[in-house]
């Protein structure tokens, strides 16, 4: 091995500088800075190209990570961006919102050896941003138009990923979404301090340059009948996400001052997009906020409440800290910004006076072995306490809520409402209706953005396979 194989001994792990806490909590700008080109190259040089790249295996889209790190190291930026897009249609977004500590970086060989993982996510983000800024665009010059047309319902990460891959295969992609902007939860659910909305708008520009057509403010089933899509398009991809919040069934959940996480986050993002001051509902100045839930959505609520002026934010989670499903990075940011964590507490009821929330009753828990191997919280009798609260945000998770027209057209769902795909006699991501494919959270339940990207990519591959079979193409449009 050459001395270059041991550069990780000379170059420590480094992440881009973050905006100081005292400044970043005053606004909603992204808190991470960018690498300078020499820093990105140096961090890429730390990769030892270990031969069995665990980072690739841990990545849900199986990015060619060592390969594009080498290209960044060599200054071949456009080639790196092209290689990133071979596996991931949204690399600049995944570079920002993926929990790399639990995926690629957590599996990095250097991380296992306590040298500090290669900063994969930060390099991915910087390289894509910089390549696009310098004029890189997907090269479709050799793509031949097949004449096929596919409708995509939902402009979230699964739908955008599917559209990208269809265009690369010469298939027209029309994307329909009821919102006035693309992105789904990328735009309306993830706060701007994690994902600047200009990044999503730039991705829209790239996709439109590839020939993707967006029909925004259009709801299928209200503005356009689903049967019209089946008649007018060769196939349909459904990527409608998971927007139905999990109801914790807590007594007092109808009290004023109690919010569900997703409406809270969406409402705040929409008023930011309109450049409006917080309404009375979102003015948390001087208020004591309790967030229930330990996932990434809970962390988003924590940090949003801080920016809305809360006097205190307490995050309550029923298990211990190592069991938290949220990104360690986001938990760390929450702590830096002043959030207090209260572990092994199970919320029991929401208490109020005169119709308004005043406290959350919690009980201490102990962790016992669960049947699935994950510790299960067990309430400790007699350990109840009341946490004062002016505002409570429930972040217990989300479930898919596929459109009503799924039933009308024989698109099967399971007991939890998720669309069922694949199985005997079906292509990957194909539903029980042969013309319809689905992916993302409406199939998986609430999950990571990168897994929705994977589903969109794989669904497009299945659609390409289906439409390439000449005997299917014409009859499918007539199978309504």
Coordinates of C-alpha atoms in Angstrom, one line a residue:
X1 CA 0.0 0.0 0.0
X2 CA 1.2 3.5 -0.7
X3 CA 1.4 6.4 1.7
X4 CA -1.7 7.8 0.2
X5 CA -3.7 4.8 1.5
X6 CA -3.0 6.1 5.0
X7 CA -4.0 9.7 4.5
X8 CA -6.7 9.3 7.1
X9 CA -3.9 9.2 9.7
X10 CA -2.8 12.7 8.6
X11 CA -6.1 14.3 7.7
X12 CA -8.7 14.2 10.5
X13 CA -12.4 14.0 9.9
X14 CA -13.8 17.4 9.2
X15 CA -17.4 18.6 8.6
X16 CA -18.3 21.9 7.2
X17 CA -18.5 24.7 9.8
X18 CA -22.0 25.3 11.2
X19 CA -23.6 28.7 11.9
X20 CA -23.1 29.6 15.6
X21 CA -26.0 28.7 17.8
X22 CA -26.7 32.2 18.9
X23 CA -27.1 33.3 15.2
X24 CA -28.8 30.2 13.7
X25 CA -31.8 30.1 16.2
X26 CA -32.7 33.6 15.0
X27 CA -33.7 32.4 11.5
X28 CA -34.4 29.5 9.3
X29 CA -31.3 29.3 7.1
X30 CA -29.4 26.1 6.6
X31 CA -27.0 25.8 9.5
X32 CA -24.3 23.9 7.7
X33 CA -21.8 25.8 5.6
X34 CA -20.1 24.4 2.5
X35 CA -16.7 22.9 1.9
X36 CA -14.2 24.8 -0.1
X37 CA -12.9 22.7 -3.0
X38 CA -9.6 21.8 -1.3
X39 CA -11.5 20.7 1.9
X40 CA -13.9 18.5 -0.1
X41 CA -10.9 17.0 -1.9
X42 CA -9.0 16.4 1.3
X43 CA -11.9 14.8 3.0
X44 CA -12.5 12.6 0.0
X45 CA -8.9 11.6 0.1
X46 CA -9.4 10.0 3.5
X47 CA -11.4 7.1 1.9
X48 CA -9.2 4.0 1.9
X49 CA -11.2 2.3 -0.8
X50 CA -11.4 -0.8 1.4
X51 CA -12.3 -3.2 -1.4
X52 CA -15.6 -4.3 0.3
X53 CA -17.3 -0.9 0.6
X54 CA -19.6 -1.3 3.6
X55 CA -20.7 2.3 3.0
X56 CA -22.3 1.2 -0.3
X57 CA -24.0 -1.8 1.3
X58 CA -25.5 0.4 4.0
X59 CA -26.7 3.1 1.6
X60 CA -30.4 2.3 0.6
X61 CA -29.7 3.3 -3.0
X62 CA -26.2 1.7 -3.0
X63 CA -24.3 4.7 -4.2
X64 CA -20.8 4.1 -5.7
X65 CA -19.3 6.1 -2.8
X66 CA -15.6 5.3 -3.1
X67 CA -15.7 5.9 -6.8
X68 CA -17.2 9.3 -6.7
X69 CA -15.0 10.3 -3.7
X70 CA -12.0 9.5 -5.9
X71 CA -13.4 11.7 -8.7
X72 CA -13.9 14.6 -6.2
X73 CA -10.4 14.1 -4.9
X74 CA -9.1 14.4 -8.5
X75 CA -11.1 17.5 -9.2
X76 CA -13.3 15.7 -11.8
X77 CA -16.5 17.3 -10.5
X78 CA -18.8 16.8 -13.4
X79 CA -17.9 13.1 -13.6
X80 CA -18.6 12.8 -9.9
X81 CA -22.0 14.4 -10.3
X82 CA -22.8 12.1 -13.2
X83 CA -21.8 9.0 -11.2
X84 CA -23.8 10.1 -8.2
X85 CA -26.9 10.4 -10.3
X86 CA -26.5 6.9 -11.7
X87 CA -27.8 5.6 -8.4
X88 CA -29.5 8.6 -6.8
X89 CA -31.7 11.1 -8.6
X90 CA -31.7 13.5 -5.7
X91 CA -28.1 13.4 -4.2
X92 CA -28.0 17.0 -3.0
X93 CA -31.2 16.4 -1.0
X94 CA -30.1 13.1 0.5
X95 CA -26.7 14.7 1.3
X96 CA -28.7 17.1 3.5
X97 CA -31.4 15.0 5.1
X98 CA -30.1 11.4 5.2
X99 CA -29.1 10.1 8.7
X100 CA -25.6 9.3 7.4
X101 CA -24.5 8.4 11.0
X102 CA -26.9 5.4 10.8
X103 CA -26.2 4.6 7.1
X104 CA -23.1 5.1 5.0
X105 CA -20.9 6.9 7.5
X106 CA -22.0 4.6 10.3
X107 CA -20.7 1.6 8.2
X108 CA -17.5 3.3 7.1
X109 CA -14.4 1.2 7.8
X110 CA -12.7 4.2 9.4
X111 CA -15.6 4.7 11.8
X112 CA -15.3 1.1 13.0
X113 CA -11.6 1.8 13.6
X114 CA -12.3 5.0 15.6
X115 CA -10.6 7.2 13.0
X116 CA -13.8 9.0 12.2
X117 CA -15.9 8.2 9.1
X118 CA -15.3 9.9 5.8
X119 CA -17.7 12.9 5.6
X120 CA -19.7 11.2 2.8
X121 CA -22.9 13.2 3.1
X122 CA -21.2 16.6 3.2
X123 CA -19.1 15.8 0.1
X124 CA -22.2 14.5 -1.7
X125 CA -24.0 17.7 -1.0
X126 CA -21.2 20.0 -1.9
X127 CA -20.2 18.2 -5.1
X128 CA -23.8 18.2 -6.4
X129 CA -24.5 21.8 -5.5
X130 CA -21.2 23.0 -7.0
X131 CA -21.6 20.9 -10.2
X132 CA -25.1 22.2 -10.9
X133 CA -23.9 25.8 -10.1
X134 CA -21.1 25.4 -12.7
X135 CA -23.6 24.2 -15.3
X136 CA -23.6 20.4 -15.0
X137 CA -26.9 18.9 -16.3
X138 CA -27.9 15.3 -17.0
X139 CA -26.8 14.3 -20.5
X140 CA -29.8 13.0 -22.4
X141 CA -28.4 13.5 -25.9
X142 CA -28.4 9.8 -26.7
X143 CA -31.9 9.1 -25.2
X144 CA -34.5 8.2 -27.8
X145 CA -38.1 9.1 -27.3
X146 CA -40.2 5.9 -27.0
X147 CA -43.6 7.6 -27.4
X148 CA -44.7 6.2 -24.1
X149 CA -46.3 8.4 -21.4
X150 CA -46.5 7.9 -17.7
X151 CA -48.4 9.8 -15.1
X152 CA -46.9 10.3 -11.6
X153 CA -49.2 11.2 -8.8
X154 CA -47.3 13.0 -6.1
X155 CA -44.2 15.3 -6.5
X156 CA -42.4 14.0 -3.4
X157 CA -39.1 12.2 -3.4
X158 CA -40.5 9.0 -4.8
X159 CA -42.3 10.8 -7.6
X160 CA -39.3 13.0 -8.5
X161 CA -37.0 10.0 -8.6
X162 CA -39.4 8.0 -10.8
X163 CA -39.7 11.0 -13.2
X164 CA -35.9 11.3 -13.5
X165 CA -35.5 7.7 -14.4
X166 CA -38.4 7.6 -16.9
X167 CA -37.0 10.6 -18.8
X168 CA -33.6 8.9 -19.0
X169 CA -35.4 6.0 -20.6
X170 CA -37.1 8.2 -23.2
X171 CA -40.5 8.1 -21.5
X172 CA -42.6 11.2 -21.1
X173 CA -43.3 11.9 -17.4
X174 CA -46.2 14.1 -16.2
X175 CA -46.2 14.8 -12.5
X176 CA -49.4 15.8 -10.7
X177 CA -49.5 17.3 -7.2
X178 CA -52.1 19.1 -5.2
X179 CA -49.6 21.5 -3.7
X180 CA -48.3 24.7 -5.5
X181 CA -44.7 23.6 -5.2
X182 CA -42.9 20.3 -5.9
X183 CA -41.2 18.3 -3.2
X184 CA -44.0 17.0 -0.9
X185 CA -42.6 16.8 2.6
X186 CA -39.2 17.9 1.2
X187 CA -40.8 21.4 0.8
X188 CA -43.6 21.5 3.4
X189 CA -42.5 19.0 6.1
X190 CA -38.8 19.4 6.5
X191 CA -37.8 22.8 7.9
X192 CA -35.7 25.2 5.9
X193 CA -32.8 25.0 8.4
X194 CA -32.3 21.4 7.3
X195 CA -33.2 21.8 3.6
X196 CA -33.3 25.2 2.0
X197 CA -36.3 25.4 -0.4
X198 CA -34.1 26.9 -3.1
X199 CA -32.5 23.5 -3.3
X200 CA -35.8 21.9 -4.2
X201 CA -36.6 24.7 -6.7
X202 CA -33.2 24.0 -8.4
X203 CA -34.0 20.3 -8.7
X204 CA -37.3 21.3 -10.3
X205 CA -35.3 23.3 -12.8
X206 CA -33.1 20.4 -13.6
X207 CA -36.0 18.0 -14.0
X208 CA -37.9 20.4 -16.3
X209 CA -34.7 20.7 -18.3
X210 CA -34.9 17.0 -18.7
X211 CA -38.4 17.2 -20.1
X212 CA -40.4 16.5 -17.0
X213 CA -43.8 18.3 -16.9
X214 CA -45.3 19.4 -13.6
X215 CA -49.0 20.0 -13.1
X216 CA -49.2 21.7 -9.7
X217 CA -52.3 22.6 -7.7
X218 CA -54.0 19.6 -9.4
X219 CA -55.5 16.9 -7.2
X220 CA -56.3 13.5 -8.8
X221 CA -59.8 12.5 -7.9
X222 CA -60.9 16.1 -7.6
X223 CA -59.6 18.0 -10.6
X224 CA -58.8 15.0 -12.8
X225 CA -60.5 11.6 -12.6
X226 CA -58.1 8.7 -12.0
X227 CA -59.7 6.8 -14.8
X228 CA -58.6 9.6 -17.2
X229 CA -55.0 8.9 -16.2
X230 CA -55.5 5.2 -16.9
X231 CA -56.9 6.1 -20.3
X232 CA -54.4 8.7 -21.3
X233 CA -51.2 7.2 -20.0
X234 CA -49.4 3.9 -20.5
X235 CA -48.7 3.5 -16.7
X236 CA -49.3 5.4 -13.5
X237 CA -46.9 5.8 -10.5
X238 CA -48.5 6.6 -7.2
X239 CA -46.3 8.3 -4.6
X240 CA -48.7 10.1 -2.3
X241 CA -46.7 9.7 0.9
X242 CA -47.8 9.3 4.5
X243 CA -49.7 12.3 5.9
X244 CA -52.1 10.7 8.5
X245 CA -50.6 11.3 11.9
X246 CA -50.6 8.5 14.5
X247 CA -53.1 9.4 17.2
X248 CA -51.6 8.7 20.7
X249 CA -55.2 8.6 22.0
X250 CA -54.2 10.8 24.9
X251 CA -56.9 12.2 27.1
X252 CA -57.0 16.0 26.5
X253 CA -55.7 15.9 23.0
X254 CA -58.5 18.3 21.9
X255 CA -57.3 21.0 24.2
X256 CA -56.2 24.4 22.7
X257 CA -52.4 24.5 22.4
X258 CA -52.1 20.9 21.4
X259 CA -50.7 20.4 17.9
X260 CA -49.9 17.4 15.7
X261 CA -46.4 17.5 14.3
X262 CA -47.1 17.5 10.6
X263 CA -49.8 20.3 10.5
X264 CA -47.5 22.3 12.8
X265 CA -44.5 22.0 10.5
X266 CA -46.4 22.4 7.3
X267 CA -48.2 25.5 8.6
X268 CA -45.0 27.1 9.7
X269 CA -43.3 26.4 6.3
X270 CA -46.2 27.7 4.4
X271 CA -46.2 31.0 6.3
X272 CA -42.4 31.3 5.7
X273 CA -43.0 30.7 2.0
X274 CA -45.5 33.5 2.1
X275 CA -43.0 35.6 4.1
X276 CA -45.6 36.2 6.8
X277 CA -45.1 36.8 10.6
X278 CA -46.3 33.9 12.9
X279 CA -50.0 33.9 13.6
X280 CA -51.2 33.7 17.2
X281 CA -51.2 29.9 16.8
X282 CA -47.5 29.8 15.9
X283 CA -46.3 32.6 18.2
X284 CA -44.5 30.6 20.9
X285 CA -42.7 33.6 22.4
X286 CA -42.3 33.0 26.1
X287 CA -44.2 29.7 26.1
X288 CA -43.1 26.4 27.5
X289 CA -43.3 23.7 24.8
X290 CA -43.3 19.9 25.2
X291 CA -42.6 17.7 22.2
X292 CA -43.7 14.1 22.4
X293 CA -41.6 11.7 20.3
X294 CA -38.0 10.9 19.6
X295 CA -37.8 10.6 15.8
X296 CA -36.5 13.1 13.2
X297 CA -40.0 14.7 13.0
X298 CA -39.8 15.4 16.8
X299 CA -36.3 16.9 16.3
X300 CA -37.8 19.2 13.6
X301 CA -40.5 20.3 16.0
X302 CA -38.0 20.9 18.8
X303 CA -35.9 23.2 16.6
X304 CA -38.8 25.0 15.0
X305 CA -40.3 25.8 18.4
X306 CA -36.9 27.3 19.5
X307 CA -37.0 29.6 16.4
X308 CA -40.6 30.6 17.2
X309 CA -39.4 32.0 20.5
X310 CA -40.3 29.3 23.0
X311 CA -39.1 30.0 26.5
X312 CA -38.3 26.3 26.9
X313 CA -38.6 23.1 24.8
X314 CA -38.7 19.7 26.5
X315 CA -38.6 16.5 24.3
X316 CA -40.2 13.5 26.0
X317 CA -39.3 10.0 24.8
X318 CA -40.5 6.7 26.3
X319 CA -37.2 4.8 25.7
X320 CA -33.6 5.7 26.5
X321 CA -31.3 7.8 24.2
X322 CA -29.6 5.0 22.4
X323 CA -33.0 3.7 21.3
X324 CA -34.1 7.0 19.7
X325 CA -35.0 6.6 16.0
X326 CA -33.9 10.1 15.2
X327 CA -30.5 11.0 13.7
X328 CA -27.8 11.5 16.3
X329 CA -26.8 14.7 14.4
X330 CA -30.3 16.1 14.8
X331 CA -30.4 15.2 18.4
X332 CA -27.1 17.0 18.9
X333 CA -28.3 20.1 17.1
X334 CA -31.5 20.1 19.3
X335 CA -29.3 20.0 22.4
X336 CA -27.0 22.8 21.1
X337 CA -30.0 25.0 20.5
X338 CA -31.3 24.5 24.1
X339 CA -33.7 21.6 23.9
X340 CA -34.0 19.6 27.1
X341 CA -34.5 15.8 26.7
X342 CA -36.5 13.7 29.2
X343 CA -36.0 10.0 28.5
X344 CA -37.9 7.0 29.7
X345 CA -41.1 8.9 30.2
X346 CA -44.4 7.7 28.8
X347 CA -47.1 10.4 28.3
X348 CA -50.3 9.4 30.0
X349 CA -52.6 12.4 29.6
X350 CA -52.8 16.0 28.6
X351 CA -54.1 18.3 31.3
X352 CA -55.8 21.6 31.0
X353 CA -57.9 24.4 32.4
X354 CA -60.6 26.4 30.7
X355 CA -60.1 24.3 27.5
X356 CA -56.4 25.0 27.2
X357 CA -53.3 22.8 27.8
X358 CA -51.5 23.4 31.1
X359 CA -49.4 20.2 31.6
X360 CA -48.5 16.7 30.4
X361 CA -48.8 13.8 32.8
X362 CA -45.9 11.3 32.3
X363 CA -44.9 8.1 34.0
X364 CA -41.4 6.8 34.3
X365 CA -40.5 3.6 32.3
X366 CA -38.1 0.8 32.6
X367 CA -36.8 -1.1 29.5
X368 CA -37.5 -4.8 29.3
X369 CA -36.6 -7.3 26.5
X370 CA -39.1 -7.1 23.6
X371 CA -40.1 -10.0 21.3
X372 CA -38.4 -8.2 18.4
X373 CA -35.2 -7.7 20.3
X374 CA -35.8 -4.0 20.8
X375 CA -36.1 -2.9 24.4
X376 CA -39.8 -2.3 25.3
X377 CA -40.8 0.4 27.8
X378 CA -42.8 -0.7 30.8
X379 CA -44.5 1.8 33.1
X380 CA -43.3 2.1 36.7
X381 CA -46.3 2.2 38.9
X382 CA -46.5 5.3 41.1
X383 CA -43.9 7.4 39.2
X384 CA -46.3 9.8 37.6
X385 CA -45.4 13.5 37.4
X386 CA -46.9 16.5 35.6
X387 CA -44.8 18.6 33.2
X388 CA -46.0 22.2 32.9
X389 CA -46.8 23.1 29.2
X390 CA -48.3 26.0 27.3
X391 CA -48.0 24.1 24.0
X392 CA -47.7 20.4 23.3
X393 CA -46.7 19.0 19.9
X394 CA -47.4 15.3 19.3
X395 CA -44.8 13.6 17.0
X396 CA -45.8 9.9 17.2
X397 CA -45.3 9.2 13.5
X398 CA -47.4 9.0 10.4
X399 CA -49.3 6.5 8.4
X400 CA -50.1 6.4 4.7
X401 CA -53.5 7.6 3.6
X402 CA -53.8 6.4 0.0
X403 CA -56.5 8.1 -2.0
X404 CA -60.1 6.7 -2.0
X405 CA -59.8 5.9 -5.7
X406 CA -57.4 3.1 -4.9
X407 CA -60.3 0.9 -3.7
X408 CA -62.4 1.9 -6.7
X409 CA -59.8 0.6 -9.1
X410 CA -58.8 -2.6 -7.2
X411 CA -55.5 -1.3 -5.9
X412 CA -55.0 -3.5 -2.9
X413 CA -54.0 -2.2 0.5
X414 CA -53.0 -4.0 3.7
X415 CA -54.6 -3.7 7.1
X416 CA -52.7 -0.5 7.9
X417 CA -53.6 1.2 4.7
X418 CA -50.3 0.7 2.9
X419 CA -50.5 -0.1 -0.8
X420 CA -49.3 -3.6 -1.5
X421 CA -46.8 -4.1 -4.3
X422 CA -44.8 -6.8 -5.9
X423 CA -45.3 -10.5 -5.1
X424 CA -45.9 -13.5 -7.3
X425 CA -46.6 -12.6 -10.9
X426 CA -45.9 -8.9 -10.4
X427 CA -42.9 -6.7 -11.2
X428 CA -41.2 -4.9 -8.3
X429 CA -43.4 -2.0 -7.1
X430 CA -46.3 -3.1 -9.3
X431 CA -49.7 -3.0 -7.6
X432 CA -52.6 -5.3 -8.0
X433 CA -53.7 -3.1 -10.9
X434 CA -51.2 -4.0 -13.8
X435 CA -51.0 -0.5 -15.0
X436 CA -50.3 1.1 -11.6
X437 CA -47.1 1.2 -9.6
X438 CA -46.5 2.7 -6.2
X439 CA -43.6 3.5 -3.8
X440 CA -42.4 5.5 -1.0
X441 CA -44.2 6.1 2.3
X442 CA -47.6 5.0 0.9
X443 CA -46.0 1.5 0.5
X444 CA -43.5 1.5 3.4
X445 CA -45.2 3.7 6.0
X446 CA -43.3 6.8 7.2
X447 CA -39.7 6.1 6.3
X448 CA -36.5 7.8 5.1
X449 CA -36.4 10.1 2.1
X450 CA -33.6 8.0 0.6
X451 CA -35.8 4.9 0.6
X452 CA -38.6 6.8 -1.2
X453 CA -35.9 7.8 -3.8
X454 CA -35.0 4.1 -4.1
X455 CA -38.6 3.1 -4.6
X456 CA -39.2 5.7 -7.3
X457 CA -36.0 4.6 -9.1
X458 CA -37.0 0.9 -9.0
X459 CA -40.6 1.6 -10.0
X460 CA -39.4 3.4 -13.0
X461 CA -37.2 0.4 -13.9
X462 CA -40.2 -1.9 -13.7
X463 CA -42.3 0.5 -15.8
X464 CA -39.6 0.5 -18.4
X465 CA -39.6 -3.3 -18.5
X466 CA -43.4 -3.4 -18.8
X467 CA -43.6 -0.9 -21.6
X468 CA -40.7 -2.4 -23.5
X469 CA -42.8 -5.5 -24.0
X470 CA -44.8 -4.5 -27.0
X471 CA -47.7 -6.8 -26.3
X472 CA -48.5 -4.9 -23.1
X473 CA -48.2 -1.3 -24.3
X474 CA -51.4 -0.8 -26.3
X475 CA -53.8 -3.0 -24.2
X476 CA -52.9 -1.3 -20.9
X477 CA -54.4 2.0 -21.8
X478 CA -57.6 0.2 -22.7
X479 CA -57.8 -1.8 -19.4
X480 CA -59.7 0.9 -17.6

